[in-house]
Coordinates of N, CA and C in Angstrom, one line a residue:
M1 N -7.8 -3.3 9.8 CA -8.3 -4.6 9.3 C -7.8 -4.8 7.9
N2 N -7.2 -6.0 7.7 CA -6.7 -6.3 6.3 C -7.9 -6.6 5.4
K3 N -7.8 -6.2 4.1 CA -8.8 -6.4 3.2 C -8.5 -7.6 2.3
Y4 N -9.5 -8.6 2.2 CA -9.3 -9.7 1.4 C -10.5 -9.8 0.4
I5 N -10.3 -10.5 -0.7 CA -11.3 -10.7 -1.7 C -11.3 -12.2 -2.1
N6 N -12.5 -12.6 -2.5 CA -12.6 -14.0 -3.0 C -12.7 -13.9 -4.5
I7 N -12.0 -14.9 -5.2 CA -12.1 -14.9 -6.7 C -13.5 -15.4 -7.0
T8 N -14.2 -14.8 -8.0 CA -15.5 -15.2 -8.4 C -15.5 -15.2 -9.9
S9 N -16.6 -15.7 -10.5 CA -16.8 -15.8 -11.9 C -16.8 -14.4 -12.5
E10 N -17.1 -13.4 -11.7 CA -17.2 -12.0 -12.2 C -15.8 -11.3 -12.2
N11 N -14.9 -11.7 -11.3 CA -13.7 -10.9 -11.2 C -12.4 -11.8 -11.6
I12 N -12.6 -13.1 -11.9 CA -11.5 -13.9 -12.2 C -10.7 -13.4 -13.4
K13 N -11.3 -12.8 -14.4 CA -10.5 -12.4 -15.5 C -9.5 -11.3 -15.2
D14 N -9.8 -10.4 -14.2 CA -9.0 -9.3 -13.9 C -8.1 -9.4 -12.7
E15 N -8.4 -10.4 -11.8 CA -7.7 -10.5 -10.6 C -6.5 -11.5 -10.8
H16 N -5.4 -11.3 -10.2 CA -4.3 -12.2 -10.2 C -4.7 -13.4 -9.3
V17 N -4.0 -14.5 -9.5 CA -4.3 -15.7 -8.7 C -3.2 -16.1 -7.7
C18 N -2.4 -15.1 -7.4 CA -1.4 -15.1 -6.3 C -0.1 -15.9 -6.6
C19 N -0.1 -17.1 -7.0 CA 1.1 -17.9 -7.1 C 2.1 -17.2 -8.1
V20 N 1.6 -16.9 -9.3 CA 2.4 -16.2 -10.3 C 1.7 -14.9 -10.6
I21 N 2.3 -13.8 -10.3 CA 1.6 -12.5 -10.5 C 2.0 -11.9 -11.8
R22 N 1.1 -11.6 -12.7 CA 1.3 -10.9 -14.0 C 0.3 -9.8 -14.2
T23 N 0.7 -8.8 -14.9 CA -0.3 -7.7 -15.2 C -0.6 -7.8 -16.7
R24 N 0.2 -7.1 -17.5 CA 0.0 -7.1 -18.9 C 0.4 -8.3 -19.7
V25 N 1.5 -9.0 -19.2 CA 2.1 -10.1 -20.0 C 1.3 -11.4 -19.6
L26 N 0.8 -12.0 -20.6 CA 0.1 -13.3 -20.4 C 1.0 -14.4 -20.0
H27 N 0.6 -15.2 -19.1 CA 1.5 -16.3 -18.6 C 0.7 -17.6 -18.8
P28 N 1.2 -18.6 -19.6 CA 0.4 -19.7 -19.9 C -0.1 -20.5 -18.7
G29 N 0.7 -20.6 -17.7 CA 0.3 -21.3 -16.5 C -0.8 -20.6 -15.8
V30 N -0.8 -19.3 -15.7 CA -1.9 -18.5 -15.1 C -3.2 -18.7 -15.9
E31 N -3.0 -18.6 -17.2 CA -4.2 -18.8 -18.0 C -4.8 -20.2 -17.9
A32 N -4.0 -21.2 -17.8 CA -4.5 -22.6 -17.6 C -5.1 -22.7 -16.2
K33 N -4.5 -22.1 -15.2 CA -5.1 -22.1 -13.8 C -6.4 -21.4 -13.8
K34 N -6.6 -20.3 -14.4 CA -7.8 -19.6 -14.4 C -8.9 -20.4 -15.1
K35 N -8.6 -21.0 -16.2 CA -9.5 -21.9 -16.9 C -10.0 -23.0 -16.1
W36 N -9.1 -23.6 -15.4 CA -9.4 -24.7 -14.4 C -10.2 -24.2 -13.3
L37 N -9.8 -23.1 -12.7 CA -10.5 -22.5 -11.6 C -11.9 -22.1 -11.9
A38 N -12.1 -21.5 -13.1 CA -13.4 -21.0 -13.5 C -14.5 -22.2 -13.4
Q39 N -14.1 -23.4 -13.7 CA -15.0 -24.5 -13.6 C -15.2 -24.9 -12.2
R40 N -14.2 -24.9 -11.4 CA -14.2 -25.3 -10.0 C -15.1 -24.4 -9.1
L41 N -15.1 -23.1 -9.5 CA -15.9 -22.1 -8.7 C -17.4 -22.5 -8.7
K42 N -17.8 -23.2 -9.7 CA -19.2 -23.6 -9.8 C -19.5 -24.7 -8.8
E43 N -18.4 -25.3 -8.3 CA -18.5 -26.5 -7.4 C -18.3 -26.1 -5.9
G44 N -18.2 -24.8 -5.7 CA -18.0 -24.4 -4.3 C -16.5 -24.1 -3.9
H45 N -15.6 -24.2 -4.9 CA -14.2 -23.9 -4.7 C -14.0 -22.5 -4.3
V46 N -13.1 -22.3 -3.3 CA -12.8 -20.9 -2.8 C -11.3 -20.6 -2.9
L47 N -11.1 -19.4 -3.5 CA -9.7 -18.9 -3.5 C -9.9 -17.5 -2.9
R48 N -9.4 -17.3 -1.7 CA -9.5 -16.0 -1.0 C -8.1 -15.5 -0.8
K49 N -7.9 -14.2 -1.2 CA -6.5 -13.6 -1.2 C -6.5 -12.2 -0.6
L50 N -5.4 -11.8 -0.2 CA -5.2 -10.4 0.2 C -5.4 -9.5 -1.0
D51 N -6.1 -8.4 -0.8 CA -6.4 -7.5 -1.9 C -5.2 -6.6 -2.2
D52 N -4.2 -7.3 -2.8 CA -2.9 -6.6 -3.1 C -2.2 -7.5 -4.1
K53 N -1.2 -7.0 -4.8 CA -0.4 -7.8 -5.7 C 0.7 -8.4 -5.0
T54 N 0.3 -9.5 -4.2 CA 1.3 -10.2 -3.5 C 0.8 -11.7 -3.3
T55 N 1.6 -12.5 -2.8 CA 1.2 -13.9 -2.6 C 0.8 -14.2 -1.2
V56 N -0.5 -14.0 -0.9 CA -1.1 -14.2 0.4 C -2.5 -14.8 0.1
Y57 N -2.7 -16.1 0.3 CA -4.0 -16.6 -0.1 C -4.3 -18.0 0.5
I58 N -5.5 -18.4 0.5 CA -5.9 -19.8 0.8 C -6.8 -20.3 -0.3
E59 N -6.7 -21.6 -0.6 CA -7.5 -22.2 -1.6 C -8.0 -23.5 -1.1
Y60 N -9.4 -23.6 -1.1 CA -10.0 -24.9 -0.6 C -11.3 -25.2 -1.3
A61 N -11.8 -26.4 -1.1 CA -13.0 -26.8 -1.8 C -13.7 -27.9 -1.0
P62 N -15.0 -28.1 -1.3 CA -15.7 -29.2 -0.7 C -15.0 -30.5 -1.1
L63 N -14.7 -31.4 -0.1 CA -14.0 -32.6 -0.3 C -14.6 -33.5 -1.4
E64 N -15.9 -33.5 -1.5 CA -16.6 -34.3 -2.5 C -16.2 -33.9 -3.9
T65 N -15.8 -32.6 -4.1 CA -15.4 -32.1 -5.5 C -14.0 -31.7 -5.6
A66 N -13.2 -32.0 -4.5 CA -11.8 -31.7 -4.5 C -11.0 -32.7 -5.3
W67 N -10.1 -32.3 -6.2 CA -9.4 -33.2 -7.1 C -8.3 -33.9 -6.4
V68 N -8.6 -34.7 -5.4 CA -7.6 -35.4 -4.6 C -8.2 -36.8 -4.3
P69 N -7.3 -37.8 -4.1 CA -7.8 -39.2 -3.8 C -8.0 -39.3 -2.3
V70 N -8.9 -38.4 -1.8 CA -9.3 -38.4 -0.4 C -10.8 -38.5 -0.3
V71 N -11.3 -39.4 0.6 CA -12.8 -39.6 0.6 C -13.3 -39.2 2.0
G72 N -14.5 -38.8 2.1 CA -15.1 -38.4 3.3 C -16.4 -37.6 3.0
E73 N -17.1 -37.3 4.0 CA -18.4 -36.6 3.8 C -18.4 -35.3 4.6
N74 N -18.8 -34.2 3.8 CA -19.1 -32.9 4.4 C -17.9 -32.2 5.0
Y75 N -16.7 -32.4 4.3 CA -15.5 -31.7 4.7 C -15.1 -30.7 3.7
Y76 N -14.3 -29.8 4.1 CA -13.5 -28.9 3.2 C -12.1 -29.5 3.0
Y77 N -11.5 -29.4 1.9 CA -10.1 -29.8 1.7 C -9.3 -28.5 1.3
I78 N -8.2 -28.3 2.1 CA -7.3 -27.2 1.8 C -6.3 -27.6 0.8
Y79 N -6.3 -27.0 -0.4 CA -5.2 -27.3 -1.4 C -3.9 -26.5 -1.0
C80 N -4.1 -25.3 -0.6 CA -2.9 -24.4 -0.4 C -3.2 -23.3 0.6
L81 N -2.4 -23.0 1.5 CA -2.4 -21.8 2.3 C -1.0 -21.3 2.2
W82 N -0.8 -20.2 1.5 CA 0.5 -19.7 1.2 C 0.7 -18.2 1.6
V83 N 1.7 -17.9 2.3 CA 2.0 -16.5 2.6 C 3.5 -16.4 2.3
L84 N 3.8 -15.6 1.3 CA 5.2 -15.5 0.8 C 6.1 -14.9 1.9
N85 N 7.4 -15.3 1.9 CA 8.3 -14.9 3.0 C 8.2 -13.5 3.6
H86 N 8.2 -12.5 2.7 CA 8.3 -11.1 3.2 C 6.9 -10.7 3.8
N87 N 5.9 -11.5 3.7 CA 4.6 -11.2 4.3 C 4.3 -12.0 5.6
R88 N 5.3 -12.8 6.0 CA 5.1 -13.6 7.2 C 5.2 -12.8 8.4
R89 N 4.6 -13.4 9.5 CA 4.6 -12.7 10.8 C 3.8 -11.4 10.8
K90 N 2.8 -11.4 9.9 CA 1.9 -10.2 9.9 C 0.4 -10.6 10.2
G91 N 0.3 -11.9 10.5 CA -1.1 -12.4 10.9 C -1.9 -12.8 9.7
Y92 N -1.4 -12.8 8.5 CA -2.2 -13.1 7.3 C -2.6 -14.6 7.3
G93 N -1.7 -15.5 7.7 CA -2.0 -16.9 7.7 C -3.1 -17.2 8.7
T94 N -3.0 -16.6 9.9 CA -4.0 -16.9 10.9 C -5.4 -16.4 10.4
E95 N -5.4 -15.2 9.8 CA -6.7 -14.6 9.4 C -7.3 -15.5 8.3
L96 N -6.5 -16.0 7.4 CA -7.0 -16.9 6.3 C -7.5 -18.2 6.9
M97 N -6.8 -18.8 7.8 CA -7.2 -20.1 8.3 C -8.5 -19.9 9.1
K98 N -8.6 -18.8 9.9 CA -9.8 -18.6 10.7 C -11.0 -18.4 9.8
Y99 N -10.8 -17.7 8.6 CA -11.9 -17.6 7.7 C -12.4 -18.9 7.2
C100 N -11.4 -19.8 6.8 CA -11.8 -21.1 6.3 C -12.6 -21.9 7.4
I101 N -12.1 -21.8 8.6 CA -12.8 -22.5 9.7 C -14.2 -22.0 10.0
E102 N -14.3 -20.6 9.9 CA -15.6 -20.0 10.1 C -16.5 -20.3 9.0
D103 N -16.0 -20.3 7.8 CA -16.8 -20.7 6.6 C -17.3 -22.1 6.7
A104 N -16.4 -23.0 7.1 CA -16.8 -24.4 7.3 C -18.0 -24.5 8.3
K105 N -17.8 -23.9 9.4 CA -18.9 -24.0 10.5 C -20.2 -23.3 10.0
R106 N -20.0 -22.2 9.3 CA -21.2 -21.5 8.8 C -22.0 -22.3 7.8
N107 N -21.3 -23.2 7.1 CA -21.9 -24.0 6.1 C -22.2 -25.4 6.6
G108 N -22.1 -25.6 7.9 CA -22.5 -26.9 8.5 C -21.5 -28.0 8.2
K109 N -20.3 -27.7 7.9 CA -19.3 -28.8 7.5 C -18.9 -29.6 8.8
S110 N -18.5 -30.8 8.5 CA -18.0 -31.7 9.6 C -16.6 -31.4 10.0
G111 N -15.8 -30.7 9.1 CA -14.5 -30.4 9.4 C -13.7 -30.0 8.2
I112 N -12.4 -29.9 8.3 CA -11.5 -29.4 7.3 C -10.3 -30.4 7.2
C113 N -9.8 -30.7 6.1 CA -8.6 -31.6 6.0 C -7.6 -31.0 5.0
M114 N -6.4 -31.6 5.0 CA -5.3 -31.1 4.2 C -4.2 -32.2 4.1
L115 N -3.4 -32.1 3.1 CA -2.3 -33.1 2.9 C -1.1 -32.7 3.6
G116 N -0.4 -33.6 4.3 CA 0.8 -33.3 4.9 C 1.8 -34.5 4.8
A117 N 2.9 -34.5 5.5 CA 3.9 -35.6 5.5 C 4.6 -35.6 6.8
K118 N 5.2 -36.8 7.1 CA 5.9 -37.0 8.3 C 7.0 -35.9 8.5
T119 N 7.6 -35.6 7.4 CA 8.6 -34.5 7.3 C 8.0 -33.4 6.4
Q120 N 7.9 -32.2 6.8 CA 7.4 -31.1 6.0 C 8.1 -31.0 4.6
K121 N 7.2 -31.0 3.6 CA 7.8 -31.0 2.2 C 7.4 -29.6 1.6
S122 N 8.3 -29.2 0.6 CA 8.0 -28.0 -0.1 C 6.7 -28.2 -0.9
W123 N 6.1 -27.2 -1.3 CA 4.8 -27.1 -2.0 C 3.6 -27.6 -1.1
F124 N 3.9 -27.9 0.2 CA 2.8 -28.2 1.2 C 2.6 -27.0 2.1
S125 N 1.3 -26.8 2.4 CA 1.0 -25.8 3.5 C 1.7 -26.2 4.8
D126 N 2.0 -25.3 5.6 CA 2.8 -25.6 6.9 C 1.9 -26.4 7.8
Q127 N 2.2 -27.7 8.0 CA 1.3 -28.5 8.8 C 1.5 -28.2 10.3
N128 N 2.6 -27.8 10.7 CA 2.8 -27.4 12.1 C 1.9 -26.2 12.5
F129 N 1.8 -25.3 11.5 CA 0.9 -24.1 11.7 C -0.5 -24.6 11.8
A130 N -0.9 -25.6 10.9 CA -2.3 -26.1 11.0 C -2.6 -26.8 12.3
K131 N -1.6 -27.5 12.8 CA -1.8 -28.2 14.1 C -2.1 -27.2 15.3
K132 N -1.7 -26.0 15.1 CA -2.0 -25.0 16.2 C -3.5 -24.7 16.3
F133 N -4.2 -25.0 15.2 CA -5.6 -24.8 15.1 C -6.4 -26.1 15.5
G134 N -5.7 -27.1 15.8 CA -6.3 -28.4 16.2 C -6.3 -29.5 15.1
F135 N -5.6 -29.3 14.0 CA -5.5 -30.3 13.0 C -4.7 -31.5 13.5
E136 N -5.2 -32.7 13.3 CA -4.5 -33.9 13.7 C -4.3 -34.9 12.6
V137 N -3.3 -35.7 12.6 CA -3.1 -36.8 11.6 C -4.2 -37.8 11.8
V138 N -5.0 -38.1 10.7 CA -6.1 -39.1 10.8 C -5.9 -40.2 9.8
D139 N -4.9 -40.2 8.9 CA -4.6 -41.3 8.0 C -3.2 -41.1 7.5
T140 N -2.5 -42.2 7.1 CA -1.2 -42.2 6.6 C -1.0 -43.2 5.5
T141 N 0.1 -43.0 4.7 CA 0.5 -44.0 3.7 C 1.8 -44.5 4.1
K142 N 2.2 -45.6 3.4 CA 3.5 -46.2 3.7 C 4.7 -45.4 3.3
N143 N 4.4 -44.4 2.5 CA 5.4 -43.5 2.0 C 5.5 -42.2 2.9
D144 N 4.9 -42.3 4.1 CA 5.0 -41.2 5.1 C 4.2 -40.0 4.7
Y145 N 3.2 -40.1 3.8 CA 2.3 -38.9 3.6 C 1.2 -39.1 4.6
Q146 N 0.7 -37.9 5.0 CA -0.3 -37.9 6.1 C -1.5 -37.1 5.7
L147 N -2.7 -37.4 6.2 CA -3.9 -36.6 6.0 C -4.2 -36.0 7.4
L148 N -4.2 -34.7 7.4 CA -4.5 -34.0 8.6 C -5.9 -33.5 8.6
A149 N -6.6 -33.5 9.7 CA -8.0 -33.1 9.7 C -8.3 -32.3 11.0
L150 N -9.2 -31.3 10.9 CA -9.8 -30.6 12.0 C -11.2 -31.0 12.0
S151 N -11.6 -31.9 12.9 CA -13.0 -32.4 13.0 C -13.8 -31.6 13.9
F152 N -15.1 -31.3 13.5 CA -16.0 -30.6 14.4 C -17.0 -31.6 15.1
D153 N -17.1 -32.8 14.5 CA -18.2 -33.7 15.0 C -17.7 -35.1 15.2
G154 N -16.3 -35.3 15.2 CA -15.8 -36.6 15.5 C -15.6 -37.5 14.3
T155 N -16.1 -37.1 13.1 CA -15.9 -37.9 11.9 C -14.6 -37.5 11.3
T156 N -14.0 -38.4 10.5 CA -12.7 -38.1 9.9 C -12.7 -38.6 8.4
P157 N -12.0 -37.9 7.5 CA -11.9 -38.4 6.1 C -10.7 -39.4 6.1
R158 N -10.4 -39.9 4.9 CA -9.3 -40.9 4.8 C -8.8 -40.9 3.3
F159 N -7.6 -41.4 3.2 CA -7.1 -41.6 1.8 C -7.9 -42.7 1.1
S160 N -8.1 -42.6 -0.2 CA -8.8 -43.7 -0.9 C -7.9 -44.9 -0.9
E161 N -8.4 -46.1 -1.1 CA -7.6 -47.3 -1.1 C -6.6 -47.3 -2.3
T162 N -7.0 -46.7 -3.4 CA -6.1 -46.6 -4.5 C -4.9 -45.7 -4.2
A163 N -5.1 -44.6 -3.4 CA -4.0 -43.7 -3.0 C -2.9 -44.4 -2.3
K164 N -3.3 -45.4 -1.5 CA -2.3 -46.2 -0.7 C -1.5 -47.2 -1.5
K165 N -1.9 -47.4 -2.7 CA -1.2 -48.4 -3.6 C 0.2 -47.9 -3.8
E166 N 0.4 -46.7 -4.3 CA 1.7 -46.1 -4.5 C 2.6 -46.9 -5.5
A167 N 1.9 -47.5 -6.5 CA 2.7 -48.2 -7.5 C 1.8 -48.3 -8.7
I168 N 2.5 -48.3 -9.9 CA 1.9 -48.5 -11.2 C 2.7 -49.5 -12.0
D169 N 2.1 -50.0 -13.1 CA 2.7 -51.0 -13.9 C 3.9 -50.5 -14.7
S170 N 3.7 -49.3 -15.2 CA 4.8 -48.7 -16.1 C 6.1 -48.5 -15.3
K171 N 7.2 -48.8 -15.9 CA 8.5 -48.5 -15.2 C 9.1 -47.2 -15.7
D172 N 8.5 -46.6 -16.7 CA 8.9 -45.3 -17.2 C 8.7 -44.2 -16.3
L173 N 9.4 -43.1 -16.4 CA 9.1 -41.8 -15.7 C 7.6 -41.5 -16.0
T174 N 6.8 -41.3 -15.0 CA 5.4 -41.0 -15.2 C 5.0 -39.9 -14.2
I175 N 4.3 -38.9 -14.8 CA 3.9 -37.8 -14.0 C 2.4 -37.6 -14.2
Y176 N 1.6 -37.6 -13.1 CA 0.2 -37.2 -13.1 C 0.1 -35.8 -12.7
Y177 N -0.7 -35.0 -13.4 CA -0.7 -33.6 -13.1 C -2.1 -33.0 -13.5
D178 N -2.5 -31.9 -12.8 CA -3.6 -31.1 -13.3 C -3.2 -29.7 -13.4
M179 N -4.1 -28.8 -13.8 CA -3.7 -27.4 -14.0 C -4.1 -26.5 -12.8
Q180 N -4.2 -27.1 -11.6 CA -4.6 -26.3 -10.4 C -3.6 -25.3 -10.0
C181 N -2.3 -25.6 -10.3 CA -1.2 -24.7 -9.9 C -0.6 -24.1 -11.2
P182 N -0.4 -22.8 -11.2 CA 0.1 -22.1 -12.4 C 1.6 -22.5 -12.7
F183 N 2.3 -23.1 -11.8 CA 3.7 -23.5 -12.1 C 3.7 -24.8 -12.9
I184 N 2.7 -25.5 -12.9 CA 2.7 -26.9 -13.5 C 2.9 -26.8 -15.0
Y185 N 2.2 -25.9 -15.7 CA 2.2 -25.8 -17.1 C 3.7 -25.8 -17.6
E186 N 4.4 -24.9 -17.1 CA 5.8 -24.7 -17.6 C 6.7 -25.9 -17.2
A187 N 6.5 -26.4 -16.0 CA 7.2 -27.6 -15.5 C 7.0 -28.8 -16.4
I188 N 5.8 -29.0 -16.8 CA 5.5 -30.2 -17.7 C 6.1 -30.0 -19.1
E189 N 6.0 -28.8 -19.6 CA 6.5 -28.5 -21.0 C 8.0 -28.7 -21.0
K190 N 8.7 -28.2 -20.0 CA 10.2 -28.3 -19.9 C 10.6 -29.8 -19.7
I191 N 9.9 -30.5 -18.9 CA 10.2 -31.9 -18.7 C 9.9 -32.7 -20.0
R192 N 8.9 -32.4 -20.7 CA 8.6 -33.0 -22.0 C 9.7 -32.8 -23.0
E193 N 10.2 -31.5 -23.0 CA 11.3 -31.2 -24.0 C 12.6 -31.9 -23.6
Y194 N 12.9 -31.9 -22.3 CA 14.1 -32.6 -21.8 C 14.1 -34.1 -22.1
C195 N 13.0 -34.7 -21.9 CA 12.8 -36.2 -22.1 C 13.0 -36.5 -23.6
K196 N 12.4 -35.6 -24.4 CA 12.5 -35.9 -25.9 C 13.9 -35.7 -26.3
E197 N 14.6 -34.7 -25.9 CA 16.0 -34.5 -26.3 C 17.0 -35.5 -25.7
S198 N 16.6 -36.1 -24.5 CA 17.5 -37.0 -23.9 C 17.1 -38.5 -24.0
N199 N 16.1 -38.7 -24.9 CA 15.5 -40.0 -25.1 C 15.1 -40.7 -23.8
V200 N 14.5 -40.0 -23.0 CA 14.0 -40.6 -21.7 C 12.5 -40.9 -21.9
P201 N 12.1 -42.2 -21.8 CA 10.7 -42.5 -22.0 C 9.9 -41.9 -20.8
V202 N 8.8 -41.2 -21.2 CA 8.0 -40.5 -20.2 C 6.5 -40.6 -20.5
N203 N 5.7 -40.7 -19.5 CA 4.3 -40.7 -19.6 C 3.8 -39.4 -18.8
L204 N 3.2 -38.5 -19.5 CA 2.7 -37.3 -18.9 C 1.2 -37.4 -18.9
I205 N 0.6 -37.6 -17.8 CA -0.8 -37.9 -17.7 C -1.6 -36.8 -17.1
E206 N -2.4 -36.1 -17.9 CA -3.2 -35.0 -17.3 C -4.4 -35.6 -16.6
V207 N -4.6 -35.1 -15.3 CA -5.8 -35.5 -14.6 C -6.8 -34.4 -14.9
D208 N -7.7 -34.7 -15.8 CA -8.6 -33.7 -16.2 C -10.1 -33.9 -15.9
T209 N -10.3 -34.9 -15.0 CA -11.7 -35.1 -14.4 C -11.6 -35.4 -12.9
L210 N -12.7 -35.2 -12.3 CA -12.8 -35.5 -10.8 C -12.6 -37.0 -10.6
N211 N -13.2 -37.8 -11.5 CA -13.2 -39.2 -11.3 C -11.7 -39.7 -11.4
K212 N -11.0 -39.2 -12.3 CA -9.6 -39.6 -12.4 C -8.8 -39.2 -11.2
A213 N -9.1 -38.0 -10.6 CA -8.4 -37.6 -9.4 C -8.7 -38.5 -8.2
K214 N -9.9 -38.8 -8.1 CA -10.3 -39.7 -6.9 C -9.7 -41.1 -7.0
K215 N -9.4 -41.5 -8.2 CA -8.9 -42.9 -8.3 C -7.4 -43.0 -8.5
L216 N -6.6 -41.9 -8.3 CA -5.2 -41.9 -8.5 C -4.5 -42.9 -7.6
P217 N -3.4 -43.5 -8.1 CA -2.7 -44.6 -7.3 C -1.7 -44.0 -6.3
C218 N -1.9 -42.9 -5.8 CA -1.0 -42.2 -4.8 C -1.6 -41.0 -4.3
T219 N -1.0 -40.4 -3.3 CA -1.4 -39.1 -2.8 C -1.2 -38.1 -3.9
F220 N -1.9 -37.0 -3.8 CA -1.9 -36.0 -5.0 C -2.5 -34.7 -4.5
N221 N -1.9 -33.6 -4.8 CA -2.4 -32.3 -4.5 C -2.6 -31.6 -5.8
N222 N -1.8 -31.8 -6.8 CA -1.9 -31.4 -8.2 C -0.8 -32.0 -9.1
W223 N 0.0 -32.9 -8.5 CA 1.2 -33.4 -9.1 C 1.6 -34.7 -8.4
A224 N 2.0 -35.7 -9.2 CA 2.6 -36.9 -8.5 C 3.5 -37.6 -9.5
L225 N 4.7 -38.0 -9.1 CA 5.7 -38.5 -10.0 C 6.1 -40.0 -9.6
F226 N 6.1 -40.8 -10.6 CA 6.5 -42.2 -10.4 C 7.8 -42.5 -11.2
Y227 N 8.6 -43.5 -10.8 CA 9.7 -44.0 -11.6 C 9.9 -45.4 -11.2
K228 N 10.2 -46.2 -12.2 CA 10.3 -47.7 -12.0 C 9.1 -48.3 -11.3
G229 N 8.0 -47.7 -11.6 CA 6.8 -48.3 -11.0 C 6.4 -47.8 -9.6
E230 N 7.3 -47.0 -9.0 CA 7.2 -46.6 -7.6 C 6.9 -45.1 -7.5
F231 N 6.0 -44.8 -6.6 CA 5.7 -43.4 -6.3 C 6.8 -42.7 -5.6
K232 N 7.2 -41.5 -6.1 CA 8.4 -40.8 -5.6 C 8.0 -39.6 -4.8
T233 N 7.2 -38.7 -5.4 CA 6.9 -37.4 -4.7 C 5.7 -36.7 -5.3
V234 N 5.1 -35.8 -4.5 CA 4.1 -34.9 -4.9 C 4.6 -33.5 -5.2
N235 N 5.9 -33.3 -4.9 CA 6.6 -32.1 -5.2 C 6.7 -31.8 -6.7
I236 N 6.4 -30.6 -7.1 CA 6.5 -30.2 -8.5 C 8.0 -30.0 -8.7
L237 N 8.6 -30.8 -9.6 CA 10.0 -30.8 -9.9 C 10.3 -30.1 -11.2
N238 N 11.5 -29.4 -11.2 CA 12.0 -28.8 -12.5 C 12.9 -29.8 -13.1
V239 N 13.4 -29.5 -14.3 CA 14.2 -30.4 -15.1 C 15.4 -30.9 -14.3
S240 N 16.1 -29.9 -13.6 CA 17.3 -30.3 -12.9 C 17.0 -31.3 -11.8
S241 N 15.9 -31.1 -11.1 CA 15.5 -32.1 -10.1 C 15.2 -33.5 -10.6
V242 N 14.5 -33.5 -11.8 CA 14.2 -34.7 -12.4 C 15.4 -35.4 -12.9
K243 N 16.4 -34.7 -13.5 CA 17.6 -35.3 -13.9 C 18.4 -35.9 -12.7
R244 N 18.5 -35.2 -11.6 CA 19.2 -35.7 -10.4 C 18.5 -37.0 -9.9
M245 N 17.2 -37.0 -9.9 CA 16.5 -38.1 -9.5 C 16.7 -39.3 -10.4
L246 N 16.7 -39.1 -11.7 CA 17.0 -40.2 -12.7 C 18.4 -40.7 -12.5
D247 N 19.4 -39.8 -12.4 CA 20.8 -40.2 -12.2 C 21.0 -41.0 -10.9
K248 N 20.3 -40.6 -9.9 CA 20.4 -41.3 -8.6 C 19.8 -42.7 -8.7
E249 N 18.6 -42.8 -9.3 CA 17.9 -44.0 -9.4 C 18.7 -45.0 -10.3
N250 N 19.4 -44.5 -11.3 CA 20.1 -45.4 -12.3 C 21.6 -45.6 -12.0
S251 N 22.0 -45.0 -11.0 CA 23.5 -45.1 -10.6 C 23.7 -46.5 -10.1
T252 N 24.9 -47.0 -10.3 CA 25.3 -48.3 -9.8 C 26.2 -48.2 -8.7
I253 N 26.1 -49.0 -7.7 CA 26.9 -48.9 -6.5 C 28.2 -49.8 -6.7

């Protein structure tokens, strides 16, 4: 039997949080993640991981307090279910998903939901894997993002009306982000530096409250990028990817 542990207010200081594993060397993204997570644990947020120094974990929260523009009653929202490549085909993902489902039923939840897309995207949990457990598409956006749900009682959540807008007034490069993922801190700082050096106008908007997250003008898991007023992606981009996107968007035919 594989041994798992849940991150708690008592062990969060000493346990790694899976995405970026560090021991003695402090990592600003990990520290930012732990600070964010410490507050969310009080709201019923769950991070369950393999009791080992490896990337095998699931992270979910009550939908009412999940920092995403998804609305519904009595659901869990899965932020991330991640099993790093060398740990795949060992049953970890199945065990973690079953735990989440059992936890939801034990707590009288109406179901579980997660973000997906018409075509599987990086930084998303494997939606085909989720569908094996009965998850179905219950809402979509014009940009081909999908909300998947496993309903226990026939009710379903939905994207907020603002999430389906997928447009903002600013034409500048604009990124909404929170500190839920430890990779975000470094990505934001490097993009900030690149834009300053390259004279690229940029708006970096930290989503630092639940209210802001619920009212975002696009789908969001912890990151959302706009350019020329249009929503482009929820994928966390590095500087090279941002530069390629800007070059493509500004190229003339």
